[in-house]
Coordinates of N, CA and C in Angstrom, one line a residue:
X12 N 32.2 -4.3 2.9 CA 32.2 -2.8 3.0 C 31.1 -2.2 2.3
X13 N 31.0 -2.7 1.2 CA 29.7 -2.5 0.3 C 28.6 -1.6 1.3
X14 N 27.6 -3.5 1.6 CA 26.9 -3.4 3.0 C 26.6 -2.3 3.7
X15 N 28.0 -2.2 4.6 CA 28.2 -1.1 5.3 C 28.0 0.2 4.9
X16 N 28.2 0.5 3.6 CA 28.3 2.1 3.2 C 26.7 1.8 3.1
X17 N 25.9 0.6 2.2 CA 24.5 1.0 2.3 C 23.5 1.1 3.7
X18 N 23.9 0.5 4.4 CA 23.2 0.9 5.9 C 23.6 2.0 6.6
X19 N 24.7 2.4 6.2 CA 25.3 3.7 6.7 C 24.3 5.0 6.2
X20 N 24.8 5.1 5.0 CA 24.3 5.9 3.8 C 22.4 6.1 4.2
X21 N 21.5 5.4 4.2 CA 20.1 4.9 4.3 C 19.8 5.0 5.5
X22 N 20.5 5.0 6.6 CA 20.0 5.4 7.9 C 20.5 6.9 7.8
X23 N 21.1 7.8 7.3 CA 21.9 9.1 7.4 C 20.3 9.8 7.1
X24 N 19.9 8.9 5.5 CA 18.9 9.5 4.4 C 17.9 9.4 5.6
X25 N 17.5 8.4 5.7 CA 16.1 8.1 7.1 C 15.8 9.4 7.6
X26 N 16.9 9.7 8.3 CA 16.9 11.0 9.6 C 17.0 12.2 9.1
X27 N 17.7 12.3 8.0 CA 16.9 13.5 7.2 C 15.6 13.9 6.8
X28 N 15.2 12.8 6.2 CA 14.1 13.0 5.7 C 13.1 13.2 6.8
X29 N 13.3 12.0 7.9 CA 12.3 12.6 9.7 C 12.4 13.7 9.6
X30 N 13.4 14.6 9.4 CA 13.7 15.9 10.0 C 12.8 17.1 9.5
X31 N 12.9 16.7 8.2 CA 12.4 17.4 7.0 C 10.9 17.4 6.7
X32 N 10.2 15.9 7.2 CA 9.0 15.3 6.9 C 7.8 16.6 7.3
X33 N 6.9 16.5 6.0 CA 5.8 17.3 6.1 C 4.1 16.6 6.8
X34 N 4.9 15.1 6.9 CA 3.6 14.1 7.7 C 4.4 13.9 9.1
X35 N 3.6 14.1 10.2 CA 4.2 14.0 11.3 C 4.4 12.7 11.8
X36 N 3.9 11.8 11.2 CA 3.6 10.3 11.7 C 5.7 9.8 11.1
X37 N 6.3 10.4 10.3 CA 7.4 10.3 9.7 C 8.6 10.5 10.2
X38 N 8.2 11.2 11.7 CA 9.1 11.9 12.2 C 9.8 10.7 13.5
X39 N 8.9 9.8 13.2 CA 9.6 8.7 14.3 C 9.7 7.6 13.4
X40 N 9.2 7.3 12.3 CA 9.6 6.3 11.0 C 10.8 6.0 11.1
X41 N 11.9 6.9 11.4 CA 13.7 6.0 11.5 C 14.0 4.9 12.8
X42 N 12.7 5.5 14.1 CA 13.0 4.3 15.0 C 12.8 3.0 14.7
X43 N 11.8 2.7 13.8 CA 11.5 1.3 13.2 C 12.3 1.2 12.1
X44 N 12.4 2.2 11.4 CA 13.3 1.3 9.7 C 14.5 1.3 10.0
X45 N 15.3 1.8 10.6 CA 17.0 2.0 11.1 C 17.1 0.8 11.5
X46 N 16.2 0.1 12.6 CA 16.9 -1.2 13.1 C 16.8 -2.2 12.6
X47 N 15.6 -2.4 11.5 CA 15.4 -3.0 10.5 C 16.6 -3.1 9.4
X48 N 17.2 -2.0 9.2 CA 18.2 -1.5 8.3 C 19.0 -2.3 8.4
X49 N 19.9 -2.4 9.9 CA 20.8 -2.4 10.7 C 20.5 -4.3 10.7
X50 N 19.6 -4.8 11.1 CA 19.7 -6.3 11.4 C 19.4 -7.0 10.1
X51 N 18.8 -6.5 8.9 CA 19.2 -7.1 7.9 C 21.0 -7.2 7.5
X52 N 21.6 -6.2 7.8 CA 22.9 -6.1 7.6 C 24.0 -7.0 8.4
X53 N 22.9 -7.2 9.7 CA 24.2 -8.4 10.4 C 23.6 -9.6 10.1
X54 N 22.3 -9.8 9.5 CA 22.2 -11.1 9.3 C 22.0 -11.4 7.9
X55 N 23.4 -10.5 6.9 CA 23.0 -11.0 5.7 C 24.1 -12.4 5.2
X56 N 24.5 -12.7 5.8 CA 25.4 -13.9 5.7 C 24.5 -15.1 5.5
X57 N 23.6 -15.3 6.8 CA 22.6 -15.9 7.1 C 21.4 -15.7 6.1
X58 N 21.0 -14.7 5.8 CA 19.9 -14.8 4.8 C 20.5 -14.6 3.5
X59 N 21.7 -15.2 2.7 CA 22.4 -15.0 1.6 C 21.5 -13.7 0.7
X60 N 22.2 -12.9 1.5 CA 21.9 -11.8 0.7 C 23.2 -10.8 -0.2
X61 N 23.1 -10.9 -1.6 CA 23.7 -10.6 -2.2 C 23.4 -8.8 -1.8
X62 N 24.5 -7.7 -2.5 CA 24.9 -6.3 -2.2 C 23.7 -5.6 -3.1
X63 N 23.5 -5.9 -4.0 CA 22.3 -5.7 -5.0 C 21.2 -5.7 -4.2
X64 N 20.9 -6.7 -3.6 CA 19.7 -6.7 -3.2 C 19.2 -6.4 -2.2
X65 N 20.3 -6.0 -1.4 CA 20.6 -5.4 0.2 C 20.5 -3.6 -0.6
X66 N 20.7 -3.3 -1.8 CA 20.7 -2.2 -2.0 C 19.1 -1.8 -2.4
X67 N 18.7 -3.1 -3.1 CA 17.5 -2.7 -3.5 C 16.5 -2.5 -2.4
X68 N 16.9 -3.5 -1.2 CA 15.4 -3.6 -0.1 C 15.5 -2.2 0.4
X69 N 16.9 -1.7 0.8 CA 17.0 -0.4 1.2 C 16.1 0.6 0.5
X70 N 16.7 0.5 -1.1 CA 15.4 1.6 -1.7 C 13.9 1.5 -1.4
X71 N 13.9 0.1 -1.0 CA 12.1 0.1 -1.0 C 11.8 0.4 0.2
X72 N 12.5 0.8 1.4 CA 12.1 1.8 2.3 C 12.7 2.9 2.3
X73 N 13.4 3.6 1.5 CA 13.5 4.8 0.9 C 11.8 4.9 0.2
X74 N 12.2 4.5 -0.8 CA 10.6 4.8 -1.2 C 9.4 4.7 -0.3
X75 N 9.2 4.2 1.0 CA 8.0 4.3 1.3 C 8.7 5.6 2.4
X76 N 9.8 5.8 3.0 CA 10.0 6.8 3.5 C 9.9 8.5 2.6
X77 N 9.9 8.3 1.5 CA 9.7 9.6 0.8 C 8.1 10.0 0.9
X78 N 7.2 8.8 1.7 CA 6.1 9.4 1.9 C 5.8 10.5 2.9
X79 N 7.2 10.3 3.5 CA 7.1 12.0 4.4 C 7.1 13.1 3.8
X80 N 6.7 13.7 2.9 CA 6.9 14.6 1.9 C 5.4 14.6 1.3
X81 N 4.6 13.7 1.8 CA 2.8 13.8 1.5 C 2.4 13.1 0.3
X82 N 3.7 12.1 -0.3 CA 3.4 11.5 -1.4 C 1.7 10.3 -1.7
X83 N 1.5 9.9 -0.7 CA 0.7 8.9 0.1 C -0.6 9.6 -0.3
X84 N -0.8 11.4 0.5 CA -1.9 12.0 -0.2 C -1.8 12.5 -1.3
X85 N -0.8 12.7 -1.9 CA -0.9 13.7 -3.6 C 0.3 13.0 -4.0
X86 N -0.2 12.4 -4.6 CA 1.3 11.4 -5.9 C 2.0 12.1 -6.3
X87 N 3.6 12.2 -6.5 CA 4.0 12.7 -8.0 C 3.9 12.1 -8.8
X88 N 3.2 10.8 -8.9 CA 2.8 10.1 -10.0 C 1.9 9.9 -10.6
X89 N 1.6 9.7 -11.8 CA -0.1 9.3 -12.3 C -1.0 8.6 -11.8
X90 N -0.9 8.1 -10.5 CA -1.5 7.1 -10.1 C -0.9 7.3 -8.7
X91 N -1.6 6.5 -8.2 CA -1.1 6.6 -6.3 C 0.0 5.6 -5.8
X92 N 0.4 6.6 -5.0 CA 1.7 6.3 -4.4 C 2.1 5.2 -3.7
X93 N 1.3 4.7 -3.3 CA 0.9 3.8 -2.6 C 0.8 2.5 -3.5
X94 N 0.3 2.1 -4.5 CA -0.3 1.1 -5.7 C 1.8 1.0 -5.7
X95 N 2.6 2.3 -5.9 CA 3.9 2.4 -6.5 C 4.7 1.2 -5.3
X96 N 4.7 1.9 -4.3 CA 5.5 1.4 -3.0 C 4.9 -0.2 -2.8
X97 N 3.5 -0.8 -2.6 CA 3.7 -1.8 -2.6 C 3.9 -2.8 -3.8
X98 N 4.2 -2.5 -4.9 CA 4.2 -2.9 -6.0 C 6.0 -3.1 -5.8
X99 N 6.6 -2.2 -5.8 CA 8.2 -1.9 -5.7 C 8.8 -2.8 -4.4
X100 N 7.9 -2.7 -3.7 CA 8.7 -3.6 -2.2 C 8.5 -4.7 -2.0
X101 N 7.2 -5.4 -3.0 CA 7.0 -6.9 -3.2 C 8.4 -7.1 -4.2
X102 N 8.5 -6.3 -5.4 CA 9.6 -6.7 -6.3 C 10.9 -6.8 -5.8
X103 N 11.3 -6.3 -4.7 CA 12.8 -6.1 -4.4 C 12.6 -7.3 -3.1
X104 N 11.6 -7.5 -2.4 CA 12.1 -8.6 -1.4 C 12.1 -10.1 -2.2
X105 N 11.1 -9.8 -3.2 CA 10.5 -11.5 -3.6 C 12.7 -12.0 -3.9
X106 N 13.2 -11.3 -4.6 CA 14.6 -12.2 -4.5 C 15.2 -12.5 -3.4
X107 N 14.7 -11.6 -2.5 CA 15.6 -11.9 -1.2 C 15.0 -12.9 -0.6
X108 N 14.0 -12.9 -0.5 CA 13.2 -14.3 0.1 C 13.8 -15.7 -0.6
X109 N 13.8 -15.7 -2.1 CA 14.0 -16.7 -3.1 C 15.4 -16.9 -2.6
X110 N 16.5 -16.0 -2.5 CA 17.7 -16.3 -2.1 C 17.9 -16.7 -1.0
X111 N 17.1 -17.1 -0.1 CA 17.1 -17.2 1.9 C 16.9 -18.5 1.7
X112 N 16.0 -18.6 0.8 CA 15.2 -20.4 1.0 C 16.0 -21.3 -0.1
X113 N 16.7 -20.4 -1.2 CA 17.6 -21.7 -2.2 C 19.0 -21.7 -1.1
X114 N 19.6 -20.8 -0.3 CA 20.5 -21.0 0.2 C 20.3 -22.1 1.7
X115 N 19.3 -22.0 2.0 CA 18.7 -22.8 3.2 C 17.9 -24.6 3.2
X116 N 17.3 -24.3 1.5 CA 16.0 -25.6 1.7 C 16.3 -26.2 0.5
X117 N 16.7 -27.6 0.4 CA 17.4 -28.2 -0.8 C 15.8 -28.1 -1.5
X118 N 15.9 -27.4 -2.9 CA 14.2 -27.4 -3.7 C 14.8 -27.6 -5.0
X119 N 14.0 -27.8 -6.0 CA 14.2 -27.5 -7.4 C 13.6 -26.0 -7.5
X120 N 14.4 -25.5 -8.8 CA 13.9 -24.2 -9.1 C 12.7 -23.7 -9.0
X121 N 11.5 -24.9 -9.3 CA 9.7 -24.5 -9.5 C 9.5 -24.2 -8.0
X122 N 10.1 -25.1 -7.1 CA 9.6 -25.3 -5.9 C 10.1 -23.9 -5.1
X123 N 10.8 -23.7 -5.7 CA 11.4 -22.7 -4.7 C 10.8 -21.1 -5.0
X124 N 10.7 -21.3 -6.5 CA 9.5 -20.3 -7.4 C 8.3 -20.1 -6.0
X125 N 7.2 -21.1 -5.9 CA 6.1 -21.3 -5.6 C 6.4 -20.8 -4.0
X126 N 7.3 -21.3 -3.3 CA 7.6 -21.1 -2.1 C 7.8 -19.3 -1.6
X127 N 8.4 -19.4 -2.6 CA 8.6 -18.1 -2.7 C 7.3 -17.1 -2.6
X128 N 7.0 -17.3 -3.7 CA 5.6 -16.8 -3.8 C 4.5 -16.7 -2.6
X129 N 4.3 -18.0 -1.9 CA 3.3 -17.6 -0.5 C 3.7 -17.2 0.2
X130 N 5.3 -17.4 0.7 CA 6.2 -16.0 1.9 C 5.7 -15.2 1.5
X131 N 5.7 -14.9 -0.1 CA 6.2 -13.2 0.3 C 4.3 -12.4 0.1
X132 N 4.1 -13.2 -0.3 CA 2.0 -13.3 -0.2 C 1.6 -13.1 1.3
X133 N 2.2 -14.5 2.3 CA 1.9 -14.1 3.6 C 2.4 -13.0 4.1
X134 N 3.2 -12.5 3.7 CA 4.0 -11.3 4.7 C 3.4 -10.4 4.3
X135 N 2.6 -10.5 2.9 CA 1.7 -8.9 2.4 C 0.4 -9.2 3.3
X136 N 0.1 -10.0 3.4 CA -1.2 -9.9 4.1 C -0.8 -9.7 5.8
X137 N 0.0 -10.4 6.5 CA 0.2 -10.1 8.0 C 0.9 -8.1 8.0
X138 N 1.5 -8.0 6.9 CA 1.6 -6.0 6.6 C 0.1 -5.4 6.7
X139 N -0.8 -5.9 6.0 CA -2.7 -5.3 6.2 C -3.1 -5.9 7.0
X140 N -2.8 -6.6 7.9 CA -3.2 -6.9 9.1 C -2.7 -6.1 10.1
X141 N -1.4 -6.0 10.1 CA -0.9 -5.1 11.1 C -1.0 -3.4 10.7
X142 N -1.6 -3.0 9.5 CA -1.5 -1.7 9.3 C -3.5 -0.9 9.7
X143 N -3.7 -2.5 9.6 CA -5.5 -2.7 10.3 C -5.5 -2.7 11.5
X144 N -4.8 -3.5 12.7 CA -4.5 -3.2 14.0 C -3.9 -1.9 14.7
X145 N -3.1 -1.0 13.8 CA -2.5 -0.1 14.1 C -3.8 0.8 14.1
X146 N -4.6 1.1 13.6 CA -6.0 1.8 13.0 C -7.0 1.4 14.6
X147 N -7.0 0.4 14.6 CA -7.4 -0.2 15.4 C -6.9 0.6 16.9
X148 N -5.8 0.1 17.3 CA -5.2 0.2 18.3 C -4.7 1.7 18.6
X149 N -4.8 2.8 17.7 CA -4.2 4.2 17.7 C -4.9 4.9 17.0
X150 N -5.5 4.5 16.5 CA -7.0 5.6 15.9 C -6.1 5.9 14.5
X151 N -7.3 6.5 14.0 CA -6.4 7.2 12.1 C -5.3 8.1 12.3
X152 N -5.6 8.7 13.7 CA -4.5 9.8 13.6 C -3.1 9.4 13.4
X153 N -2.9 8.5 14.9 CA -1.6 7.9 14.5 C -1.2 6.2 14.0
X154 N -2.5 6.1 13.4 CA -2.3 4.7 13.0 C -1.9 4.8 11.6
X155 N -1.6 3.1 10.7 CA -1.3 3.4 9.5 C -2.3 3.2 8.3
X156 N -3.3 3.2 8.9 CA -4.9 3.1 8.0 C -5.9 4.2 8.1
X157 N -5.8 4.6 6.9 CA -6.7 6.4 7.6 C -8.1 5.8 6.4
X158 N -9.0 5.4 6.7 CA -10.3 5.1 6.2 C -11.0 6.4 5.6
X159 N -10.9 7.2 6.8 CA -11.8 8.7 6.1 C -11.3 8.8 4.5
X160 N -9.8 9.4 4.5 CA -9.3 9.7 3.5 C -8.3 8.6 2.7
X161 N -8.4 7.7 3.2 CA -8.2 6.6 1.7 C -9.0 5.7 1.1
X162 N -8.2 5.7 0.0 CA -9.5 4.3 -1.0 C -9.9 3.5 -0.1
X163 N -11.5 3.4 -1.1 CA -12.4 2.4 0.3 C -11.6 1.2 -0.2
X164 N -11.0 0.7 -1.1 CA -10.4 -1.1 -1.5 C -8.9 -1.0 -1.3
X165 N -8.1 -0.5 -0.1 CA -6.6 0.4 0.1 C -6.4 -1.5 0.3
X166 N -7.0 -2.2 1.3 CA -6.2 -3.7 1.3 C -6.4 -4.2 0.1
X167 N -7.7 -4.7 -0.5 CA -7.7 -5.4 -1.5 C -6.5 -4.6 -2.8
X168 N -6.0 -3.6 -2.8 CA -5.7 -2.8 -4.2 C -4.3 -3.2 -3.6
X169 N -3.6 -2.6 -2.4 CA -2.7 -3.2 -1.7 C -1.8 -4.6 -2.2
X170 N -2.5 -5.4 -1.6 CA -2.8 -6.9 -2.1 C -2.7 -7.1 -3.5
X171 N -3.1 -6.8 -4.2 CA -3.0 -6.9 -5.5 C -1.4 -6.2 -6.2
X172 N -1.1 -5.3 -5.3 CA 0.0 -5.2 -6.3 C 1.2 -5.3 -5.6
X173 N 0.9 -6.1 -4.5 CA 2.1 -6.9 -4.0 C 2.0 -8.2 -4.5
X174 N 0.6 -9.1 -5.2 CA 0.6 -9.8 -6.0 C 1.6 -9.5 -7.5
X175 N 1.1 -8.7 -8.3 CA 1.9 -8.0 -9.1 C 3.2 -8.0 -9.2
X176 N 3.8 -7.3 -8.2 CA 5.4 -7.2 -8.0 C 6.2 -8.5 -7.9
X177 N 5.8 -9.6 -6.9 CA 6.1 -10.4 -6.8 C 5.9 -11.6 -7.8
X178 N 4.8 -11.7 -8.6 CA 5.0 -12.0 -10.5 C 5.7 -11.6 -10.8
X179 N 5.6 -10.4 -11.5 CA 7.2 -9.9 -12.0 C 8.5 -9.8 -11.6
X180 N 9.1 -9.8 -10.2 CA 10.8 -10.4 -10.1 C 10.3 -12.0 -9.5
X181 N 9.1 -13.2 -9.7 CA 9.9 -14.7 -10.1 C 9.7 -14.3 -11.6
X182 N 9.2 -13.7 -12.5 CA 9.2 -13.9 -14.2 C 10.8 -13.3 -14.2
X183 N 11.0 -12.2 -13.8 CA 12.3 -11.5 -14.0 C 13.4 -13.0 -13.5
X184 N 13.1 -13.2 -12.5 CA 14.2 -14.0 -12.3 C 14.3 -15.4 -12.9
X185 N 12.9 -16.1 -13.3 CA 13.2 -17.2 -14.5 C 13.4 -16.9 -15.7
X186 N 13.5 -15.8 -16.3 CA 14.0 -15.8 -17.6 C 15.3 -15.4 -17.5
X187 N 15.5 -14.9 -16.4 CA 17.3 -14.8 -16.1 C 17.6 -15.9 -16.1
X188 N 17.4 -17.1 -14.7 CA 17.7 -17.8 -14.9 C 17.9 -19.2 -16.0
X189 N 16.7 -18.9 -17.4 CA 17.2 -19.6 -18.2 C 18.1 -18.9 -19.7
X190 N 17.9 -17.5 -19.6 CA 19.1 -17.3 -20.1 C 20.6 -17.6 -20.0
X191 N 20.6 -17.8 -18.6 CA 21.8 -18.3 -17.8 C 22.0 -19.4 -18.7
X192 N 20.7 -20.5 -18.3 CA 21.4 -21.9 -18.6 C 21.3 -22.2 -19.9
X193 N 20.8 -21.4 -21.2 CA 20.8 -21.1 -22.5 C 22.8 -20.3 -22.9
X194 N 23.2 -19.7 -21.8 CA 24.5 -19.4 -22.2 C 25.5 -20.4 -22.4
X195 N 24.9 -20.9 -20.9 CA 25.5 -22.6 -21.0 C 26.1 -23.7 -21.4
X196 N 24.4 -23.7 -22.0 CA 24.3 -24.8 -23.3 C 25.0 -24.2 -24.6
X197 N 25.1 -23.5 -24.9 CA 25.7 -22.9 -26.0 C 27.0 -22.9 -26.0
X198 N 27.7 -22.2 -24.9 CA 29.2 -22.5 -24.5 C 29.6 -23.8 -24.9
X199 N 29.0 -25.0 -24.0 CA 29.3 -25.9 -24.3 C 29.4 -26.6 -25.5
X200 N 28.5 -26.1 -26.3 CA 28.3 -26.4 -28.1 C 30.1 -26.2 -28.3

């Protein structure tokens, strides 16, 4: 039920915010992330996806959806909005990926660390590949690479803080998991 209220809830927010969007490119953004929304949610059985983390991936397209609001050109943040969103959406998949493959591929914990790691590496680079073809294929106006007006290093900086994020939740999640096995050991004392 969980689940359900968060795909419910996040597709409602989506279409709002389309509605509302001050970037016009945003106003069809629910046709792609809704069904995204929606088929992570039937196939979270299959990608052992815990309610947590089904909540978090949600936020991380909340957050790149709040770039209808012009966040992308003028931050509310000290830094660009963009460095924020891929930094945040490497963090919140890197578990879901780690959870797909320890529920799927018998590994030891390192292996499944490292595996982890080049999914979610390759998927950042086939994301700047396809946000390069879009530019490509639809010009700046409606594509998702505007060269005039963004950093000349938007992939390389990109890339790097989907490097970033994805360091920080496997460090987050190995020191969880050996506090875990440090509770353990102790109990057992």
């Amino acid at each position: 039920m969980l689940y359900l209220i968060i795909a419910a809830g996040m597709s409602i927010v989506f279409v709002v915010i389309a509605i509302f969007a001050k970037v016009a490119t945003y106003h069809v953004a629910p046709a792609f992330l809704i069904p995204v929304l929606w088929a992570i949610y039937f196939l979270r059985r299959k990608l052992h996806l815990r309610p947590l983390n089904y909540a978090l991936v949600a936020s991380g397209m909340l957050v790149h959806m709040l770039g209808a609001f012009g966040f992308y050109q003028k931050s509310p943040l000290p830094f660009s909005y963009d460095i924020f969103v891929h930094y945040y959406f490497a963090m919140v998949i890197t578990p879901v990926l780690y959870h797909l493959l320890e529920g799927n591929f018998p590994m030891r914990p390192w292996q499944l660390m490292v595996t982890t790691f080049f999914f979610m590496m390759g998927m950042a680079a086939l994301h700047e590949i396809m946000e390069y073809s879009s530019y490509l294929m639809l010009g700046e106006q409606a594509g998702m690479l505007k060269p005039t007006t963004s950093y000349f290093f938007d992939t390389q900086r990109d890339l790097t803080n989907n490097l970033f994020g994805t360091l920080t939740a496997l460090l987050a999640m190995s020191i969880r998991r050996r506090m875990k096995r440090r509770a353990l050991h102790v109990r057992a004392l």
